[in-house]
Every structure is written in C-alpha cells, then in structure tokens.
Amino acid sequence: FRKTHLSGFFSAGIHSKLTKDGSLIFQSKSTDIHQNLALEDWIETNVDLTNRRLFLLWRSHAAVVIGRHQNPWAECDLGAMWRAGVPLARRRSGGGTVYHDMGNLNLTFFSCRKLYDRQRNLKVVTEALRRARPELDVRATERLDIVLNGKYKISGSASRLSRKASYHHCTLLHSADGSALQSVLRPSTPGIHSNATPSVVSSVTNLTDHAPSLTWEELTQALSNLSYAPYFGLSSPLSLLDPSDESLFPGIGCMASELRSWDWTFGKTPKFTIETELSLSDDLTLEHTTAQLHIELKNGLISSIVITVQDQWLQQTLINELCDVLTGERFCPHRVAAAVSTLIKSEQDETQRRLHKLSNTVISVMG
Amino acid sequence: MLSRSRCLTRNLGRSLSVIRQGNKVFSRQATAALSTSHGVIYNKSLNSQPRSSVFQIQYFRTSAAYRDDVVTVKTPAFAESVTEGDVRWEKAVGDTVTEDEVVCEIETDKTSVQVPSPAAGVIEELLVPDGGKVEGGTPLFKLRKGAGAPKAAEAPKVEAPPTASPPPPPSPTSPPPSIVGPIPTTMPPVPPVPAHAMAAKPVSAIKPTPAPAAPVAQTEGVVKGARTESRVKMNRMRLRIAQRLKEAQNTCAMLTTFNEVDMSNISEMRKSYKDAFLKKHNIKLGFMSAFVKAAAYALSDQPAVNAVIDDTTKEIVYRDYVDISVAVATPKGLVVPVIRNVEGMNFADIEKAINLLGEKARKNELAVEDMDGGTFTISNGGVFGSMFGTPIINPPQSAILGMHGIFDRPVAIGGKVEIRPMMYVALTYDHRLIDGREAVTFLRKIKSVVEDPRVLLLDM
C-alpha cells in the first residue's frame, strides 16, 4: 500500500460528508467483490480514524472469500467455482472462508486501534435485529459469530489491525443461496497437509428462513438507523459510495488490481503439501495401476513433485521428466497443460497415451 | 572512472565540511565513507585540514563503519484478552526493511495483526517458524539496525562506487530486442487468441527464444566492457524441443515454396463488414479467419498436404477432417491450440472458435487436448514485422503455412505500377509426400481465396 496524506487527497465530496465528530454510515454501490475489498483497504489506509468511526454496508455477486492466511485449495472447490463462474478473493483480514452473494449483507466497522471492540460492534447488529424482529433469538457468541435460535450461524466475523487503524467486518445471511454455498465450500482436492488457518464449519441459515417478511431494505434500514446506539453518536444519513470513482478514492484501482492478481489470491498461500494416491488406467489396453503423488507447494508454485508409479506402467525416467517440467510452475491447470503438451507430443503410441493419462490425472488434482 | 571520482570528491567535500562542523555522528559516518573509499585522493586532502579535524578522523578511523545494533522484536500484546496467535512471515532472513514496514502478520482469533519493523535494517533471524504459535511478549525476530542497502539519508552513498562490479539491476526489465529477436517477453501467460492476426511465430523462431530472462538481464547489469560469460543449463523442455526439431529435419525432406498475396480485397471486405459483423456475432472480424478458411479449402482440395507419413508402418495416413493448429508463443514455449473440423466452418464460425479458445484459456479450462493434434499449422510471423522466411514443420504434420507482414509494395497490375498491400506467404512441406506441383498449387489456392473470397462460393 502507499500511505497517502489525508489533506492532500480528500476531494470536496468526501470531506463534506465527514461530520466533525461521531460516525458516518456508508453503503457501497458496487457489487464487485474485489472493488469492495479494495474500498475497505482504501478507507483503512487513507482515512484518519482518530476521532471517527465509519460503518460500511456492502454486498457482492457470487464469490468465495478466503481469509488472509488460508489455503484456497483446502477451503473451496476451485474447479466447481471456475465452471460456475464464481470468482475467488483473498481478503486482508484473518479468519475463515465465506460465500458471498446478493443475499449476504456485509458490515464493516472502522475505528482506530484504541476503540477496537468487536463485541460492541456485534451488539449493534443484534440490537438492530431485535428491534426489527423481536421474536428472533439472535445472540453473539464468544467466537464472535451471531447465532439464531441457539444453533444456526447467521454471521461470522473477521478483522484486521494495522499500525493505526482497524476494521472488523462481519457477514449477515439474509437470503443467500444455500445449495450454491454448500457446493463450493469443500476442498478442491484430497490429501492436503497445511498449517494454513482452517475454517470452522458451522450449520448456517438465512434470516428469511425464519422471518420471511424481513426485506433487504428493512434490514439495511434497521442497521443504518443507529440513533439508539449510544456509542455511535448521532445517526447520520446513509451515503452511497462508488468504489470505482478514482477521483474520490485515488489509488483504489491499483488496490483492486492487486487483490485480483494471482500472486495475491493464490501466491500468498502458506507452504503446504499434497499427498495422495492416483488411479491410472491405459485407455486402450485397460491396464490398471496406482501411483503415489507427493507435491510441495510454496507461494502457490510447485516447489517439488514426486510421482511413483507401480508395476512399471510407465518408465520412471519419463515420469521424472514430467516432474521436472512441472517444478516451478504455478499450481494451475492451464499453465501446467501448456508445459506438458510439448513433452507429450514427443512421445508415441503407448508411452504417449499413458503419459497423457498421467498428466491429466495430475492436472485434475489442481482443481 | 571519471564519474566515480567526481562522485567521491563531491562526497569528500561534503564529509569535509561536516567534519569542520564537528558533529560527531556525521563525522563518524563520513569517516566510514573515507575509510571504505580509495585512499590516495583523501590522504592528500586530509593533510590540508585543520589539526583538530585530523585528530577526530584519526580517532574514528579505527571504529566500525556502521552502527551494529541487533534488536529482538517481541510479539505485541493482543487486543481483547486474546492469548495466542499464529505467525505468518512476510519477509525473510536477509531482507532489508524500512521503519514501519510490515515484517509479519499474526493471526489471532480471526484477526490479522500487522507487525511493523521498529527501525530500518536487515532481518537477521526469524525466531518462530511460519505458522508457529506465539503469545504476547514472545520474541519474534532479530533485526540488525542500520542500512543494509544504501538507504541512510545522512551518509553519502559511497558504498556503490568503490565496488568493482555494480550489483545487477534490482528488477531485470525485458532485454532489448537486439539480443533476443522479435519475441515479446511481455507476452501474457495465456496464449492470446485475438480475433485478428494471431500473436504467433514460426517454429523456426523458437531457437532464439530467451532462456530465463535472468542471464540476459545480468549481461545488462554488468558494466560495459566487462567480458563475462554466463552459462545456463538447457532445461529439459528446451532439450526436447531441440531434439524433436532436429528429428523432424532429419526425417522430412523439407523445402519451402513462396508466393505473395494481394491483401486489398480482403482488407476492403473487412472494412465494409467489420461493424456489422461485430454487431451480429459479438466478436471482431480479423484476417486469421480468411487464412484458416483458405487453408482448409486448399487442404480439402489437396489431400496429400493434409496427410502424414507414418514412419513406423511406412504408410501414408490420409485424413478427411481438417484440424488447424495456430502456433502461439507463450513464456513456457510454443503452444498450438487447435481448431477442429475447419472444413465445415465459415468465417464467422472460425472467428468464434478462435474466440472460444481464447475464452477457455482465460478461464483456465484449456486442456492438453485443446493444444495438441492438428493436421496443419499456420504461423504468423507478420505480427513481429517479418517480411519473408521459412517456417519449420511441426511434427508429426506434413506442412506449415507461414504468414508474414503486410507491406505496401509497388506491383504491376494491367501493365501499370500500383501500390498494393502485399503479404509474402511461405509453405514448407515434406517432399517425401507432397511433390512440387501439389505444393505450389496448394499455395496458389490459398492465395486465390484470400485475394478473392468469392472463389469459395464458386468452388473454383
């Protein structure tokens, strides 16, 4: 990030919105996950939060968001996501994996480090919900989740503490697509051994499953109407922000592209290994065998790969060549396919067939 | 050499004036500068200094050049009575950091906390492994304070000049074209499959493809006149490509026939229809589709060019389908995405197929199958400005069409000289299978289709 000076960069637009003391409530116009995450980062980096609290509401089209130190291959099914056109984003705060869509409301509480208090923030949410629907039993847990009726999770939290500022954001399941959620939030491939932050799986439910009459507008209204919340001061009107407006948020485009880059999304994965067994069969002769696959990955790149095939199904020297070609590549099916195609082309008949089969099987491990 | 001494004298002037001021800190660092520089120039000047300064210099000359403090940075206290977290390293041992730069992040209870460096320096040791657990107060890492790289604002940058060989540039930029030939090193990782002229190159051009940019960049960094060599081992992929190309050359009786194509009609057709085409099909109309279609038409007409010799069984394999590979250069080598069954496609279908391949590549769905096989290859050297050249056959095929650049040339039309946009095309073929007459007829057919697409309608 580039630290920018407050005075130099605030345009008249934002400045006039900032009241002298107390809070500011914003809603993002964007439904692009990377733009919204970049907006959070921009506010945290560029706004002087010493005497201010900011509250941001936003939502995005279908996307999977993993925590800063998580392993995407372990947390979500990348192949399923690619087929469904669901993008992956890595946020800068810690915590676990969430599924975002237009039925999932996101709330971000910005404050300086001294005033960082997540339980207080969640209280704002639970009180707003209780006001809107007093019959719902919503409670914040010690783990900073919000549970409905004592057992279903409707909100999870994550936060980030930087040198001066902090933010705490949480989700709120209003009417998310439950089946889509379940289909993508599973590992891409078996056999992953990693010390990345794991997600804690919980049963979830939507607010609308228990209070069908609660509309999106009513929910956002209840949350932004914080006049009753003593720690938020006077209520201020909900302002709409456009995160794609570079004049209001100079440098935000750059932040968004960094978040979209492969090096951030996948390259920031902590070191991990994959240890699994492959089942191989020759398409023509139907000769069957198994192989042991051991891959070590660092920064999303294959740092070492060892394949041991049983029964002399394929020459070991050729297998080693395949491993050589794959070493140093991104753990990404496309890149790998380009690399191996030349190797395969130079073989013939049975060797080619089997090598092709082995490559495809290895590639399928990548999600 | 001149610039070096100029720099030194400038620094010397600065350090001398600083010594005169008598400021201890500055003089210590200035002395550091003096002590690491060449002795000759300074000795003379030193003698001319007032005695007090000379004493100061003599006193400090024996001390170390830089302040050598090593601090141990501890885990900051966590917020909200959280007790422990996991460390995730951003920097490694040996990395230089500035004050306040993030060295690691600690993840505690779904919160990611940044740990900045207390001062500028070099990371000496990481005391906790990546992912290890820490509590508030646990020692995290050791930082050696002071400038690891010339970053101290006060001391003049005298570390750089005295070193005989300047360090290689921190970020090797792409080497100049003169060294590596017309291969754009900024090629995107995905084989770019635009609707118009493909960013491809003839297989023959693979050989000068740069090995990793590093060794070339190193030659950039070395001072002019230093005649060093650097040896890079050929990687397996390159060895294999080299082997295959030589095998192809040894088995095939390769030769090339040329022709030139008048691009005026096709350019004009493209100009007239490109907007309407974009509107209807939602993709751009390029030149590639014309050549692909022309090749498919000619291949159906001359089946020998679409066939291949099977050396093991000594048979000629004729194929009734036409799969055209378009050669594309990627950082990892040549890939040849294939358009299948081109014989039944029209221009719009071909453009869509090319577009689809590009989409698949972008969405990471391109499989090994998509990039292999093919009965004929087209390669476009024209994108790089090539005028004329001999492509090399991509085994196990029998022929390859090379497209070159379109240049305005004076040609004789009806007894008069006119300027027309002309392109040279080359067909390299396996003479064991295809004889001269067939090859020339084939190429002429491609020429006639591209020069006048109506030939396709009339089946001429």
mmCIF file with all atom_site columns, C-alpha atoms in Angstrom, chain B residues 278-369:
data_model
loop_
_atom_site.group_PDB
_atom_site.id
_atom_site.type_symbol
_atom_site.label_atom_id
_atom_site.label_alt_id
_atom_site.label_comp_id
_atom_site.label_asym_id
_atom_site.label_entity_id
_atom_site.label_seq_id
_atom_site.pdbx_PDB_ins_code
_atom_site.Cartn_x
_atom_site.Cartn_y
_atom_site.Cartn_z
_atom_site.occupancy
_atom_site.B_iso_or_equiv
_atom_site.pdbx_formal_charge
_atom_site.auth_seq_id
_atom_site.auth_comp_id
_atom_site.auth_asym_id
_atom_site.auth_atom_id
_atom_site.pdbx_PDB_model_num
ATOM 1  C CA . LEU B 1 278 ? -19.283 -7.252  -34.553 1.00 0.00 ? 278 LEU B CA 1
ATOM 2  C CA . LYS B 1 279 ? -22.896 -6.401  -34.037 1.00 0.00 ? 279 LYS B CA 1
ATOM 3  C CA . LYS B 1 280 ? -24.233 -9.730  -35.187 1.00 0.00 ? 280 LYS B CA 1
ATOM 4  C CA . HIS B 1 281 ? -21.644 -12.139 -33.839 1.00 0.00 ? 281 HIS B CA 1
ATOM 5  C CA . ASN B 1 282 ? -20.288 -10.080 -30.969 1.00 0.00 ? 282 ASN B CA 1
ATOM 6  C CA . ILE B 1 283 ? -16.671 -10.741 -31.917 1.00 0.00 ? 283 ILE B CA 1
ATOM 7  C CA . LYS B 1 284 ? -14.212 -8.945  -34.136 1.00 0.00 ? 284 LYS B CA 1
ATOM 8  C CA . LEU B 1 285 ? -13.539 -9.965  -37.730 1.00 0.00 ? 285 LEU B CA 1
ATOM 9  C CA . GLY B 1 286 ? -9.853  -10.464 -38.359 1.00 0.00 ? 286 GLY B CA 1
ATOM 10 C CA . PHE B 1 287 ? -7.516  -11.712 -41.081 1.00 0.00 ? 287 PHE B CA 1
ATOM 11 C CA . MET B 1 288 ? -6.851  -15.027 -39.448 1.00 0.00 ? 288 MET B CA 1
ATOM 12 C CA . SER B 1 289 ? -10.227 -16.446 -40.353 1.00 0.00 ? 289 SER B CA 1
ATOM 13 C CA . ALA B 1 290 ? -9.597  -15.774 -44.032 1.00 0.00 ? 290 ALA B CA 1
ATOM 14 C CA . PHE B 1 291 ? -6.337  -17.685 -43.975 1.00 0.00 ? 291 PHE B CA 1
ATOM 15 C CA . VAL B 1 292 ? -7.702  -20.520 -41.882 1.00 0.00 ? 292 VAL B CA 1
ATOM 16 C CA . LYS B 1 293 ? -10.628 -20.943 -44.221 1.00 0.00 ? 293 LYS B CA 1
ATOM 17 C CA . ALA B 1 294 ? -8.412  -20.685 -47.266 1.00 0.00 ? 294 ALA B CA 1
ATOM 18 C CA . ALA B 1 295 ? -6.106  -23.325 -45.838 1.00 0.00 ? 295 ALA B CA 1
ATOM 19 C CA . ALA B 1 296 ? -8.999  -25.633 -45.032 1.00 0.00 ? 296 ALA B CA 1
ATOM 20 C CA . TYR B 1 297 ? -10.361 -25.253 -48.538 1.00 0.00 ? 297 TYR B CA 1
ATOM 21 C CA . ALA B 1 298 ? -6.997  -25.926 -50.094 1.00 0.00 ? 298 ALA B CA 1
ATOM 22 C CA . LEU B 1 299 ? -6.412  -28.909 -47.823 1.00 0.00 ? 299 LEU B CA 1
ATOM 23 C CA . SER B 1 300 ? -9.689  -30.487 -48.847 1.00 0.00 ? 300 SER B CA 1
ATOM 24 C CA . ASP B 1 301 ? -8.639  -29.920 -52.393 1.00 0.00 ? 301 ASP B CA 1
ATOM 25 C CA . GLN B 1 302 ? -5.119  -31.352 -51.974 1.00 0.00 ? 302 GLN B CA 1
ATOM 26 C CA . PRO B 1 303 ? -5.450  -34.235 -49.531 1.00 0.00 ? 303 PRO B CA 1
ATOM 27 C CA . ALA B 1 304 ? -1.750  -35.050 -49.671 1.00 0.00 ? 304 ALA B CA 1
ATOM 28 C CA . VAL B 1 305 ? -0.957  -31.859 -47.753 1.00 0.00 ? 305 VAL B CA 1
ATOM 29 C CA . ASN B 1 306 ? -3.376  -32.931 -45.050 1.00 0.00 ? 306 ASN B CA 1
ATOM 30 C CA . ALA B 1 307 ? -1.822  -36.378 -44.823 1.00 0.00 ? 307 ALA B CA 1
ATOM 31 C CA . VAL B 1 308 ? 1.185   -37.607 -42.931 1.00 0.00 ? 308 VAL B CA 1
ATOM 32 C CA . ILE B 1 309 ? 3.726   -40.385 -43.312 1.00 0.00 ? 309 ILE B CA 1
ATOM 33 C CA . ASP B 1 310 ? 3.755   -42.931 -40.526 1.00 0.00 ? 310 ASP B CA 1
ATOM 34 C CA . ASP B 1 311 ? 7.432   -43.888 -40.401 1.00 0.00 ? 311 ASP B CA 1
ATOM 35 C CA . THR B 1 312 ? 6.941   -46.942 -38.234 1.00 0.00 ? 312 THR B CA 1
ATOM 36 C CA . THR B 1 313 ? 4.452   -48.671 -40.504 1.00 0.00 ? 313 THR B CA 1
ATOM 37 C CA . LYS B 1 314 ? 5.615   -46.975 -43.698 1.00 0.00 ? 314 LYS B CA 1
ATOM 38 C CA . GLU B 1 315 ? 2.076   -45.878 -44.527 1.00 0.00 ? 315 GLU B CA 1
ATOM 39 C CA . ILE B 1 316 ? 0.595   -42.634 -45.672 1.00 0.00 ? 316 ILE B CA 1
ATOM 40 C CA . VAL B 1 317 ? -2.262  -41.616 -43.437 1.00 0.00 ? 317 VAL B CA 1
ATOM 41 C CA . TYR B 1 318 ? -4.907  -39.580 -45.234 1.00 0.00 ? 318 TYR B CA 1
ATOM 42 C CA . ARG B 1 319 ? -7.413  -37.709 -43.096 1.00 0.00 ? 319 ARG B CA 1
ATOM 43 C CA . ASP B 1 320 ? -10.759 -36.391 -44.179 1.00 0.00 ? 320 ASP B CA 1
ATOM 44 C CA . TYR B 1 321 ? -11.010 -33.890 -41.343 1.00 0.00 ? 321 TYR B CA 1
ATOM 45 C CA . VAL B 1 322 ? -9.043  -30.692 -41.153 1.00 0.00 ? 322 VAL B CA 1
ATOM 46 C CA . ASP B 1 323 ? -7.746  -29.558 -37.790 1.00 0.00 ? 323 ASP B CA 1
ATOM 47 C CA . ILE B 1 324 ? -5.733  -26.401 -37.986 1.00 0.00 ? 324 ILE B CA 1
ATOM 48 C CA . SER B 1 325 ? -3.239  -25.537 -35.274 1.00 0.00 ? 325 SER B CA 1
ATOM 49 C CA . VAL B 1 326 ? -2.352  -21.948 -34.796 1.00 0.00 ? 326 VAL B CA 1
ATOM 50 C CA . ALA B 1 327 ? 1.115   -21.509 -33.354 1.00 0.00 ? 327 ALA B CA 1
ATOM 51 C CA . VAL B 1 328 ? 1.253   -19.188 -30.357 1.00 0.00 ? 328 VAL B CA 1
ATOM 52 C CA . ALA B 1 329 ? 4.321   -18.334 -28.320 1.00 0.00 ? 329 ALA B CA 1
ATOM 53 C CA . THR B 1 330 ? 3.976   -18.383 -24.533 1.00 0.00 ? 330 THR B CA 1
ATOM 54 C CA . PRO B 1 331 ? 6.616   -17.932 -21.870 1.00 0.00 ? 331 PRO B CA 1
ATOM 55 C CA . LYS B 1 332 ? 6.686   -21.678 -21.428 1.00 0.00 ? 332 LYS B CA 1
ATOM 56 C CA . GLY B 1 333 ? 7.260   -22.476 -25.050 1.00 0.00 ? 333 GLY B CA 1
ATOM 57 C CA . LEU B 1 334 ? 5.250   -22.898 -28.212 1.00 0.00 ? 334 LEU B CA 1
ATOM 58 C CA . VAL B 1 335 ? 1.684   -23.994 -27.800 1.00 0.00 ? 335 VAL B CA 1
ATOM 59 C CA . VAL B 1 336 ? -0.558  -24.818 -30.711 1.00 0.00 ? 336 VAL B CA 1
ATOM 60 C CA . PRO B 1 337 ? -4.248  -24.531 -29.869 1.00 0.00 ? 337 PRO B CA 1
ATOM 61 C CA . VAL B 1 338 ? -6.243  -26.451 -32.416 1.00 0.00 ? 338 VAL B CA 1
ATOM 62 C CA . ILE B 1 339 ? -9.385  -25.508 -34.278 1.00 0.00 ? 339 ILE B CA 1
ATOM 63 C CA . ARG B 1 340 ? -11.134 -28.767 -35.063 1.00 0.00 ? 340 ARG B CA 1
ATOM 64 C CA . ASN B 1 341 ? -13.086 -29.630 -38.216 1.00 0.00 ? 341 ASN B CA 1
ATOM 65 C CA . VAL B 1 342 ? -12.446 -26.409 -40.007 1.00 0.00 ? 342 VAL B CA 1
ATOM 66 C CA . GLU B 1 343 ? -13.631 -27.870 -43.339 1.00 0.00 ? 343 GLU B CA 1
ATOM 67 C CA . GLY B 1 344 ? -17.234 -27.292 -42.377 1.00 0.00 ? 344 GLY B CA 1
ATOM 68 C CA . MET B 1 345 ? -16.804 -23.778 -40.952 1.00 0.00 ? 345 MET B CA 1
ATOM 69 C CA . ASN B 1 346 ? -17.355 -20.352 -42.424 1.00 0.00 ? 346 ASN B CA 1
ATOM 70 C CA . PHE B 1 347 ? -15.526 -17.167 -41.470 1.00 0.00 ? 347 PHE B CA 1
ATOM 71 C CA . ALA B 1 348 ? -17.862 -16.444 -38.573 1.00 0.00 ? 348 ALA B CA 1
ATOM 72 C CA . ASP B 1 349 ? -17.540 -19.968 -37.203 1.00 0.00 ? 349 ASP B CA 1
ATOM 73 C CA . ILE B 1 350 ? -13.771 -19.756 -37.362 1.00 0.00 ? 350 ILE B CA 1
ATOM 74 C CA . GLU B 1 351 ? -13.687 -16.434 -35.571 1.00 0.00 ? 351 GLU B CA 1
ATOM 75 C CA . LYS B 1 352 ? -15.972 -17.862 -32.906 1.00 0.00 ? 352 LYS B CA 1
ATOM 76 C CA . ALA B 1 353 ? -13.782 -20.909 -32.489 1.00 0.00 ? 353 ALA B CA 1
ATOM 77 C CA . ILE B 1 354 ? -10.684 -18.764 -32.124 1.00 0.00 ? 354 ILE B CA 1
ATOM 78 C CA . ASN B 1 355 ? -12.517 -16.611 -29.642 1.00 0.00 ? 355 ASN B CA 1
ATOM 79 C CA . LEU B 1 356 ? -13.697 -19.639 -27.707 1.00 0.00 ? 356 LEU B CA 1
ATOM 80 C CA . LEU B 1 357 ? -10.153 -20.930 -27.388 1.00 0.00 ? 357 LEU B CA 1
ATOM 81 C CA . GLY B 1 358 ? -9.145  -17.553 -26.028 1.00 0.00 ? 358 GLY B CA 1
ATOM 82 C CA . GLU B 1 359 ? -12.001 -17.629 -23.538 1.00 0.00 ? 359 GLU B CA 1
ATOM 83 C CA . LYS B 1 360 ? -11.128 -21.131 -22.418 1.00 0.00 ? 360 LYS B CA 1
ATOM 84 C CA . ALA B 1 361 ? -7.565  -20.107 -21.933 1.00 0.00 ? 361 ALA B CA 1
ATOM 85 C CA . ARG B 1 362 ? -8.635  -17.128 -19.847 1.00 0.00 ? 362 ARG B CA 1
ATOM 86 C CA . LYS B 1 363 ? -10.904 -19.272 -17.718 1.00 0.00 ? 363 LYS B CA 1
ATOM 87 C CA . ASN B 1 364 ? -8.175  -21.848 -17.234 1.00 0.00 ? 364 ASN B CA 1
ATOM 88 C CA . GLU B 1 365 ? -10.156 -24.531 -18.991 1.00 0.00 ? 365 GLU B CA 1
ATOM 89 C CA . LEU B 1 366 ? -7.737  -25.212 -21.786 1.00 0.00 ? 366 LEU B CA 1
ATOM 90 C CA . ALA B 1 367 ? -6.934  -28.901 -21.677 1.00 0.00 ? 367 ALA B CA 1
ATOM 91 C CA . VAL B 1 368 ? -3.965  -30.743 -23.110 1.00 0.00 ? 368 VAL B CA 1
ATOM 92 C CA . GLU B 1 369 ? -6.224  -31.976 -25.920 1.00 0.00 ? 369 GLU B CA 1
#
